[in-house]
XYZ file of C-alpha atoms in Angstrom:
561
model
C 0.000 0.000 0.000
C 0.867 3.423 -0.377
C -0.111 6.219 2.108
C 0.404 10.184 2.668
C -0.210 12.298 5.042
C -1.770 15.220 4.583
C -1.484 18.227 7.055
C -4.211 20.763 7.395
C -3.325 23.929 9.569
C -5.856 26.197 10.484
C -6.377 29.377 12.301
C -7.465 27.540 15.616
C -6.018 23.845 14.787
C -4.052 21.344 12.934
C -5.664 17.964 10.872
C -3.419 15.272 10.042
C -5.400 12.343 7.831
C -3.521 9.563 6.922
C -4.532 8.851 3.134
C -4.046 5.777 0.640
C -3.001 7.489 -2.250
C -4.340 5.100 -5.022
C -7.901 5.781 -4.260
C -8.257 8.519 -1.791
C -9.768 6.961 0.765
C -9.159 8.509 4.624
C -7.352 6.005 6.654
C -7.201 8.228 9.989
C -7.658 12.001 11.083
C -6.427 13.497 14.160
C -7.140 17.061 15.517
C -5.411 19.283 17.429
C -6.007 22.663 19.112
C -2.967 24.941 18.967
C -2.695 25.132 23.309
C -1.371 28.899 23.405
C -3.856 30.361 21.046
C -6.983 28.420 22.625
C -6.079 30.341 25.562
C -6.267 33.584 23.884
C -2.452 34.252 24.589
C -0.417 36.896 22.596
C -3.792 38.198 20.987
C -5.808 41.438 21.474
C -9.029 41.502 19.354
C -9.577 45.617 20.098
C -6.606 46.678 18.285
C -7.268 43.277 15.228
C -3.655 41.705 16.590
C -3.526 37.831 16.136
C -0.338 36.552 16.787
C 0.479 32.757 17.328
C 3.407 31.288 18.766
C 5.717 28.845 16.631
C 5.752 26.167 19.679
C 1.607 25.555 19.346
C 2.304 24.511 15.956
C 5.443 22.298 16.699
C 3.339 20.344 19.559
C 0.010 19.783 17.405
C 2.510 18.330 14.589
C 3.986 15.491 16.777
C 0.457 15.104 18.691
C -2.051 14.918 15.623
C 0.498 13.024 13.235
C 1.045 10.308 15.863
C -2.706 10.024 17.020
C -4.068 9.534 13.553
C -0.852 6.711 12.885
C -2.114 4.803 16.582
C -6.311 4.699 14.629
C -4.529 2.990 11.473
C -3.643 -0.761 10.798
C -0.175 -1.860 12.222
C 2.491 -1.306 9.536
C 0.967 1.720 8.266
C 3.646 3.890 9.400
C 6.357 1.955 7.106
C 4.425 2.471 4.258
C 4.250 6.177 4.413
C 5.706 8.003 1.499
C 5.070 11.920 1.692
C 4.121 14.298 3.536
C 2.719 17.854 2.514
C 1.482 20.823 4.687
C -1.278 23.935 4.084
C -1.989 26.337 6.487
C -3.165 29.929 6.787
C -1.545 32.740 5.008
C -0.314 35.030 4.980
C 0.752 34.106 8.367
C 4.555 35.641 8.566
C 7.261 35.847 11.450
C 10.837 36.717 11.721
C 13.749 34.590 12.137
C 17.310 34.657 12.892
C 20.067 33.251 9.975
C 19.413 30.218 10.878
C 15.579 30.084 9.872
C 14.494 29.710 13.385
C 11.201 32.266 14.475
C 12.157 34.487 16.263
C 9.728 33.415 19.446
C 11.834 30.677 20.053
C 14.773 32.437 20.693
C 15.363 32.909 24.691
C 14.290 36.348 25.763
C 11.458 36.545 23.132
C 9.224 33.585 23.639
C 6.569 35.838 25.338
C 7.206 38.709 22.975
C 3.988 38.171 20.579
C 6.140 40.527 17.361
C 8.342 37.837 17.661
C 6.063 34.765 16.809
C 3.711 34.561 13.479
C 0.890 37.054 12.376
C -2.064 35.229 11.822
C -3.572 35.939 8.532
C -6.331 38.191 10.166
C -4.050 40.678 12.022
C -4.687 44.153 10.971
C -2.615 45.980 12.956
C -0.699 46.642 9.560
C -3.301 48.996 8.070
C -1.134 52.058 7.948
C 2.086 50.516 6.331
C -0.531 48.802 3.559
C -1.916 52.656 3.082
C 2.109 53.375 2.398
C 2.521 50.559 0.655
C -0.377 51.047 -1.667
C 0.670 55.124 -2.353
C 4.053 54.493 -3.347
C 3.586 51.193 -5.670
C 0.978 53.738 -7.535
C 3.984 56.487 -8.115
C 6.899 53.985 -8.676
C 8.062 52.855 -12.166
C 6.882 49.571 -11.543
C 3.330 48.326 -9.679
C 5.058 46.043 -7.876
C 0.605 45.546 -6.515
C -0.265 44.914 -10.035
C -0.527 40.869 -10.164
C -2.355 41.120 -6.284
C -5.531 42.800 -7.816
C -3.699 46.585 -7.580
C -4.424 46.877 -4.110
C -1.768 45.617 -1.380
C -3.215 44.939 2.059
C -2.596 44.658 6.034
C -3.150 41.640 5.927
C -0.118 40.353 3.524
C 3.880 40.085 4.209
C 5.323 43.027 3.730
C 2.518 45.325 5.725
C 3.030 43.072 8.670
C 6.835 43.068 8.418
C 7.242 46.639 8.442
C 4.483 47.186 10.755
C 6.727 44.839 13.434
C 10.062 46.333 12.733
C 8.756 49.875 13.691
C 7.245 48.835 16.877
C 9.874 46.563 18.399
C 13.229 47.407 18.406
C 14.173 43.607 20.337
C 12.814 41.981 16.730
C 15.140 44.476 14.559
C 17.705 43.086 16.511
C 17.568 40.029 16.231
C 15.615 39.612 12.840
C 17.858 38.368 9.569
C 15.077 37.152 7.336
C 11.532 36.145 7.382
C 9.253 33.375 6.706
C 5.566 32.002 5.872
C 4.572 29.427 8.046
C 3.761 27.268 5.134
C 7.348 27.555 3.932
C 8.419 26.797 7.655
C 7.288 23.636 9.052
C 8.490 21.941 5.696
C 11.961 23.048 6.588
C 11.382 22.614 10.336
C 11.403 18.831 9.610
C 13.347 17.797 6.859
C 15.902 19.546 9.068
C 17.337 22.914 6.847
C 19.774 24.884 9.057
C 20.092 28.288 7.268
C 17.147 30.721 6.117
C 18.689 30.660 2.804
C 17.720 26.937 2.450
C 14.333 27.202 2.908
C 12.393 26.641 -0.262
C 9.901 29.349 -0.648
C 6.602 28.942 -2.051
C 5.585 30.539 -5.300
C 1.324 29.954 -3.760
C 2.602 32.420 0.122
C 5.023 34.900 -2.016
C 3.304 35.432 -5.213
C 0.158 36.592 -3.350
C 1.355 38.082 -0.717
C 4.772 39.170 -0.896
C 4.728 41.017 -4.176
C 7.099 38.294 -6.514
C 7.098 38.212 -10.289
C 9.340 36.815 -12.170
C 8.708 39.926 -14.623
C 10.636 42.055 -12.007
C 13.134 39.734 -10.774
C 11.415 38.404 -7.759
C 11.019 40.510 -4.948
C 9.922 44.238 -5.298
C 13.645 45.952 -5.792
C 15.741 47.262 -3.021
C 15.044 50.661 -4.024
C 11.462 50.542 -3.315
C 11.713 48.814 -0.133
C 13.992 51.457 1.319
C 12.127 53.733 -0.175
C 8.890 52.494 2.010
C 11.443 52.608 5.230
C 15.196 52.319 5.560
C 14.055 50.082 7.979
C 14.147 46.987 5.024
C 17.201 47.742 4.047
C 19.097 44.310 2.945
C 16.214 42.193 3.897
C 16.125 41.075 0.046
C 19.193 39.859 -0.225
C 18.557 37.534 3.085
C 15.014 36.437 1.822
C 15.328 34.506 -1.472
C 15.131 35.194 -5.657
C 13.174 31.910 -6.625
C 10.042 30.233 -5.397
C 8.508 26.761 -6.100
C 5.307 25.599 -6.767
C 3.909 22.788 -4.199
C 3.852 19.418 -6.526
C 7.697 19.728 -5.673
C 9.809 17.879 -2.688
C 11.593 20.439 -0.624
C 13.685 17.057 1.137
C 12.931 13.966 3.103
C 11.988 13.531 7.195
C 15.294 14.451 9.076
C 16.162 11.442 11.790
C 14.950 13.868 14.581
C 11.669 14.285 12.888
C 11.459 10.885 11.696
C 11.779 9.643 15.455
C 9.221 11.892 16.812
C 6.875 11.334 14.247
C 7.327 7.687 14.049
C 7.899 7.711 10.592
C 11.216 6.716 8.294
C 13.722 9.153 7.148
C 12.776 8.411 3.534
C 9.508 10.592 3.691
C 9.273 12.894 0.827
C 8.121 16.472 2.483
C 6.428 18.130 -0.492
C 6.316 22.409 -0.866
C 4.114 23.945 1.253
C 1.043 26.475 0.352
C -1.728 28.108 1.507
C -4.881 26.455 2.480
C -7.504 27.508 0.458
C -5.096 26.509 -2.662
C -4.258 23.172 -1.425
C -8.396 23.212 -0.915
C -9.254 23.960 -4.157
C -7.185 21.277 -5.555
C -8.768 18.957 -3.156
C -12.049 19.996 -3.450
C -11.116 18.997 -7.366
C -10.959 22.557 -8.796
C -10.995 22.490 -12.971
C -10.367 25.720 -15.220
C -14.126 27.815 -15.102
C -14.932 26.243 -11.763
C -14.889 28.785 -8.621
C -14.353 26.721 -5.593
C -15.155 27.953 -1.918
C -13.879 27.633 0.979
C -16.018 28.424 3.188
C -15.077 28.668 6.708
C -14.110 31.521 9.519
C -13.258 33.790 6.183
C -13.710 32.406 2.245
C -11.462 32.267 -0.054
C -12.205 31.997 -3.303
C -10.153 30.487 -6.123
C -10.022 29.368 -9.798
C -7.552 28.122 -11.959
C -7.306 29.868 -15.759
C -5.049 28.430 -19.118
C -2.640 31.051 -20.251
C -3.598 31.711 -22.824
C -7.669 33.117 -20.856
C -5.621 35.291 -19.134
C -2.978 36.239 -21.252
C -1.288 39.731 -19.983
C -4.609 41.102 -18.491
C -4.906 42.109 -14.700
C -7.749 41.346 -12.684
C -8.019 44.163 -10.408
C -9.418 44.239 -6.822
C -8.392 40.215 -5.987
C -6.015 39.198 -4.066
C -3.837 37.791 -7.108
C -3.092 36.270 -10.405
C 0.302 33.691 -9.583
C 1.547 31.047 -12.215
C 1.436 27.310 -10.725
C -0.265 29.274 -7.182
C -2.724 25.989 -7.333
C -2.025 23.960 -10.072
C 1.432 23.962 -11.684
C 1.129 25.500 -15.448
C -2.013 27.669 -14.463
C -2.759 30.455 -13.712
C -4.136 30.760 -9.783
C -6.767 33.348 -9.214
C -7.595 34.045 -5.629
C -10.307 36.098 -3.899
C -12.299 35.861 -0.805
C -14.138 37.476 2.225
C -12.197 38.569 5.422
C -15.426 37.257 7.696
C -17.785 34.640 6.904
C -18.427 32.279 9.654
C -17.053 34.949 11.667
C -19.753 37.218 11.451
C -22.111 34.615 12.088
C -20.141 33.932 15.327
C -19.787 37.619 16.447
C -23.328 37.664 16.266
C -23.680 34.401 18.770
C -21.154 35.933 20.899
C -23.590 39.113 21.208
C -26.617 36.907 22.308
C -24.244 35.028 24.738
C -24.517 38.185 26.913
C -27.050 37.138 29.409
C -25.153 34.030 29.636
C -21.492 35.066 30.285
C -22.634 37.670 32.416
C -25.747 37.376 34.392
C -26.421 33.524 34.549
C -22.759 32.810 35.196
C -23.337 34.397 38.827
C -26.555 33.247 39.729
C -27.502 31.521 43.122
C -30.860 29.680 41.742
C -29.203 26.637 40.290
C -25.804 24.696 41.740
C -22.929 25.347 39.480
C -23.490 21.664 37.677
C -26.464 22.605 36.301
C -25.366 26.192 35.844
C -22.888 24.435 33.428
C -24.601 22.247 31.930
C -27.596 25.339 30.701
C -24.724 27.372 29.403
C -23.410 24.749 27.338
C -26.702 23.643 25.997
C -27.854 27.069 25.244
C -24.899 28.539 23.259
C -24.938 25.089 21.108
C -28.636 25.563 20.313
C -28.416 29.494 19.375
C -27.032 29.530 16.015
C -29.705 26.194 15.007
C -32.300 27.952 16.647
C -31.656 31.312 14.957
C -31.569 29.291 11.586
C -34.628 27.514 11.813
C -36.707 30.732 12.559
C -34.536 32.951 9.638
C -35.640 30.381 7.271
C -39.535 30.749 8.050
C -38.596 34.613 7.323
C -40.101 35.253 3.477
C -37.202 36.413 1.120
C -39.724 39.267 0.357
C -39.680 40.233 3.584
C -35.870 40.512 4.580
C -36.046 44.363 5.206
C -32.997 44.379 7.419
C -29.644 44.714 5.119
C -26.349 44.406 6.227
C -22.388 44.427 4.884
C -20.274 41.417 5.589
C -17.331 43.995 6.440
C -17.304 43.420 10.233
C -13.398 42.230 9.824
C -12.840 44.673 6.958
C -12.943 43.485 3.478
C -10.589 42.138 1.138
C -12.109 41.722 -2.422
C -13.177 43.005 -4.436
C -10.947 45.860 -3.399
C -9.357 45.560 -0.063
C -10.357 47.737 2.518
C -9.224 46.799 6.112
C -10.618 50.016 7.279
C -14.531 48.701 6.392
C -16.536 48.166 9.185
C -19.536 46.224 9.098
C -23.163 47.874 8.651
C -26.822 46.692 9.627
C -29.737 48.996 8.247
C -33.063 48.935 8.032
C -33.933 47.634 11.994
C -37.306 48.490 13.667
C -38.588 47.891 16.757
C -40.167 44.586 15.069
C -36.689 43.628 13.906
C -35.947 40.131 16.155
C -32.704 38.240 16.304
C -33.516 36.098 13.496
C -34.309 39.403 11.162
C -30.734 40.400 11.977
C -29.104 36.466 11.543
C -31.158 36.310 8.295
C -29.289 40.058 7.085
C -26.192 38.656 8.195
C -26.345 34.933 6.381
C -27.646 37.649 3.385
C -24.757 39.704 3.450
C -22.144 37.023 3.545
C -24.054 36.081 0.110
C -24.190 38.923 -1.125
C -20.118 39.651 -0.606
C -19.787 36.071 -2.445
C -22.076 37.461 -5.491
C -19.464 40.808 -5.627
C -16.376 38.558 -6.114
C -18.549 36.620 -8.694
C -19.625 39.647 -10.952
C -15.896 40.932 -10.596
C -14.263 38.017 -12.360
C -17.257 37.715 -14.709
C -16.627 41.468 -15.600
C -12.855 40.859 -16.168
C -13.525 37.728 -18.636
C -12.881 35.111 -16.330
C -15.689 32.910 -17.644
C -17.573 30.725 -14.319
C -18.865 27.900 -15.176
C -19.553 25.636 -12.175
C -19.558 26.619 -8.184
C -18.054 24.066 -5.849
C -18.581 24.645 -2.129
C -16.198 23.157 0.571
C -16.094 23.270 4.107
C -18.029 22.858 7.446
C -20.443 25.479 6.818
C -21.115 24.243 3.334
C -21.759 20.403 4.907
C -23.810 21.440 7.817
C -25.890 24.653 6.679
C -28.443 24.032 4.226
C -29.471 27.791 4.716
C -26.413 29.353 4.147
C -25.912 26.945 0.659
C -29.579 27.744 -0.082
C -29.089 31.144 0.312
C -25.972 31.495 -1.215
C -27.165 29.340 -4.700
C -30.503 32.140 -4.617
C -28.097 35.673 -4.330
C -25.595 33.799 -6.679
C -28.494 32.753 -9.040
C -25.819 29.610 -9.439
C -25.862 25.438 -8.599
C -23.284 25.143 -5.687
C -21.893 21.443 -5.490
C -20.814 20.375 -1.843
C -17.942 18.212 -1.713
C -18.431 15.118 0.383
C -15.203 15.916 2.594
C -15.042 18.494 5.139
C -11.417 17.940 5.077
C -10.986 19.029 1.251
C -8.127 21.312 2.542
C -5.686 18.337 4.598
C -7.189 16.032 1.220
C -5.541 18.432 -1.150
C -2.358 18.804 0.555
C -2.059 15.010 0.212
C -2.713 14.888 -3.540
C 0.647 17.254 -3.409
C 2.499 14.750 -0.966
C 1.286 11.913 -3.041
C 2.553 13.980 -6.236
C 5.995 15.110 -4.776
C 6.489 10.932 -3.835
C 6.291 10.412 -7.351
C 3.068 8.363 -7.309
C 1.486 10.493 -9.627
C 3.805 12.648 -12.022
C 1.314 15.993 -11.818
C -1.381 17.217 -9.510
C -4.146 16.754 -11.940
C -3.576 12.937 -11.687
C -3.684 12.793 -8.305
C -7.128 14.754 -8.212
C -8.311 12.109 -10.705
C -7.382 9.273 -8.439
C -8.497 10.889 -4.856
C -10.892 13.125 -5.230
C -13.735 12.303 -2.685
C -17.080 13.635 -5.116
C -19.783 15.252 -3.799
C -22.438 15.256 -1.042
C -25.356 17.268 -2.794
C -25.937 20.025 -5.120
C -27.955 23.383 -4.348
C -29.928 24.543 -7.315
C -31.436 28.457 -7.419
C -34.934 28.959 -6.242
C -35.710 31.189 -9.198
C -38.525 33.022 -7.234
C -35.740 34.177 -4.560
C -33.620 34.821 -7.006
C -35.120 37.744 -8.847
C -35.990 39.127 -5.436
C -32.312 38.796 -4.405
C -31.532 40.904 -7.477
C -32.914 43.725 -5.941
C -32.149 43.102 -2.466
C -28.313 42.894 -3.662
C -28.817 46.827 -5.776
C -29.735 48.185 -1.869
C -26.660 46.141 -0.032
C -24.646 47.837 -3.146
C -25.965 51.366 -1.950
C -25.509 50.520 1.696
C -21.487 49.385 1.091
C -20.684 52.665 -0.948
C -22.762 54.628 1.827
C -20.207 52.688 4.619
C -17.283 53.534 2.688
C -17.898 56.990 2.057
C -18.141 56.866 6.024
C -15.229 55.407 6.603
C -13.256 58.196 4.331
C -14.825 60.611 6.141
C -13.925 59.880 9.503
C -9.998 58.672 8.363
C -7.552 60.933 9.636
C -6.313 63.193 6.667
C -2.986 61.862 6.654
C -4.474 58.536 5.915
């Protein structure tokens, strides 16, 4: 037999499934919660900083890679031939020369500009503003192939955002790295930042590399931002490599711990809505989903669709991104399941704050109420939005409650609910926000169909896409599309093992391995054409509503913003 592992990490955990690689099946899974960050260390949500610590994601490594190995059949571990990681991005940090973050250095482990910045830290919004003014007057857009419009929450925002703030990191700082680049080189042992092999998917994106330009934005125009960059170029890297290729094999220390053999193949590492896509079995004209905390959004074009036109207001057109000899197009929504959350959070009030003290019931039961109630809110809230007639959704909102980043990036959004009344109940205002998060999908939509980029087929992946029929329903209605659900919620860890199992040399390119692996799909929403052409309308007033936000936000920006 022949197995891969495929390793998932998220923004609150890591998934390790152990997969045959002939037909895809899903030997064994094992999740982990990163310790640190479930204990809300190193983060503060008032000022959008989201920092993680490098050590979380060393310990759920050993702990979910050897816990899905003890649920498989003895002898499984020997027949293990790759390995391949995804995880959020862009999630950066700092290291010394020797590629080792920064956090685990003594003296900084508690120092949170020293560890990685999640890909939802906006604490960068000022050096993307700086960023975005001076790529408009320089010779080259070094923005142009990341939709035109560079933002907080990509490398080179964060980077210069940390090295003004903390002079211990400039210190000690020699390069940086994306975590997906990182735990690759963490375990097939590389010594020196300069061996780590960087991802095209994490610095095409994010970091502003074309080959058109050499790589990197130029020296020039980094010091131009801040002297503070000065040589990091020459310490970061010139070429990138797409994910279908092995960066090295299991070093003996990582081989011991893992319980694996030194002749692992570790494939390149990317981000995990790519890796997704390809697992969710992504195909040029299909726009796959993934649907979670944020979206993203990607599709894969032929050369010669996009030839030497620029899709503004995405987050990026990269060459081999997803699959190697395409074109990767990525967009998405900074809050998603989020907002949906932030909402639960707000009726958790009463809970948190006034049951959580009360002398009526012993602290058992106490518990046990509090635990049943916030399960049942967001199922309870959904089965009354749904008896809510599409005609009658007066309440609008924006899905910009964690900014917005595309069409157009905007960190600075803020979300917006309008139309409430003193007859507006929570599930008015659930319904608005399941709307809005629909309607932000249909803008991404119209803005590749208005560039060319021709959509044939939706493909939805995901927890929320598995376990909310509302939110698909409603989604298929604003989008006026079918939405196919794949049958895996684990599309993302799936994908990265169609890369291990392509880096082994099982299959000779990704497609193949899709063919072979792929898990199909679970069901298919189809457009309720009567919601549809009310949606239509709906979507003209959420329209107004966003442009009325934004001219807000302008407003009330300092002027030297």
């Amino acid at each position: 037999m022949k197995y891969v592992i495929g390793l998932d990490y998220g923004s609150d955990s890591a998934r390790a499934l152990v997969v045959n690689a002939e037909n895809g099946e899903i030997i064994a899974s094992s999740v982990k919660n990163y310790p640190r960050w479930s204990e809300g260390k190193y983060c503060n949500p008032s000022i959008n900083q989201y920092r993680q610590h490098p050590q979380d994601y060393i310990d759920v490594l050993e702990a979910s890679v050897k816990d899905a190995l003890s649920q498989c059949p003895p002898g499984t571990a020997g027949q293990v031939l790759g390995m391949a990681f995804d995880t959020t991005g862009s999630t950066p940090a700092f290291t010394d020369a020797t590629g080792t973050p920064l956090a685990l250095l003594p003296g900084l482990a508690d120092n949170p500009n020293a560890m990685f910045i999640l890909w939802k830290d906006h604490t960068a919004v000022k050096e993307a503003a700086e960023i975005n003014k001076l790529c408009k007057t320089w010779d080259t857009d070094y923005s142009s192939y990341e939709g035109g419009i560079y933002s907080s929450e990509w490398f080179w925002s964060k980077a210069l955002h940390v090295l003004r703030e903390d002079k211990a990191v400039r210190e000690k700082a020699c390069s940086i790295v994306e975590y997906c680049e990182w735990l690759p080189a963490l375990i097939t042992g590389v010594k020196s930042s300069k061996d780590i092999i960087r991802s095209r998917c994490a610095n095409g994106h994010k970091a502003m590399w074309h080959e058109s330009w050499g790589g990197l934005p130029g020296e020039e125009f980094l010091t131009a931002l801040d002297p503070l960059l000065k040589g990091f170029r020459d310490r970061l890297f010139e070429k990138t490599e797409t994910a279908d290729k092995p960066v090295g094999t299991l070093s003996p220390e990582w081989a011991s711990r893992l319980g694996l053999s030194t002749g692992v193949i570790v494939a390149g590492g990317a981000f995990d809505c790519h890796m997704g896509a390809v697992g969710a079995g992504i195909t040029p004209h299909t726009l796959v989903r993934i649907i979670g905390t944020s979206t993203c959004d990607v599709m894969v074009a032929g050369y010669e669709e996009t030839g030497r036109r620029l899709i503004p207001g995405i987050c990026g057109q990269v060459d081999g991104s997803v699959i190697p000899g395409m074109i990767g197009l990525e967009a998405g929504q900074s809050g998603f399941g989020d907002i949906y959350a932030w909402f639960k959070r707000v009726l958790e009030f009463p809970l948190k704050n006034i049951l959580s003290g009360t002398t009526l019931v012993d602290e058992a039961t106490k518990a046990r109420l509090m635990e049943e109630i916030t399960d049942r809110i967001i199922p309870a809230l959904t089965k009354e939005a749904e008896k809510i007639p599409v005609s009658e959704s007066a309440v609008i909102a924006t899905d910009w409650m964690n900014g917005r980043r595309t069409p157009d990036a905007n960190q600075l959004l803020t979300g917006t609910i309008d139309g409430l009344t003193l007859g507006s109940t929570a599930p008015h205002i659930f319904r608005a926000l399941v709307e809005a998060t629909a309607f932000g999908s249909r803008a991404i939509v119209e803005r590749f169909i208005s560039e060319g980029i021709r959509i044939d087929n939706v493909i939805g992946t995901g927890g929320i896409a598995l376990k909310s029929p509302f939110v698909m329903q409603t989604l298929s209605d604003v989008l006026n599309m079918p939405i196919k659900v794949c049958k895996t919620d684990q599309a993302c860890a799936l994908g990265a093992a169609m890369f291990a199992a392509t880096a082994a040399g099982i299959y000779d390119k990704v497609e193949d391995a899709q063919k072979a692996m792929t898990s199909g799909f679970d069901k298919e929403y189809i457009p309720n054409e009567k919601n549809a052409k009310i949606y239509r309308s709906i979507y003209e007033k959420y329209l107004k509503l966003g442009k009325f936000t934004e001219q807000m936000t302008t407003d009330h920006q300092p002027a030297n913003n």
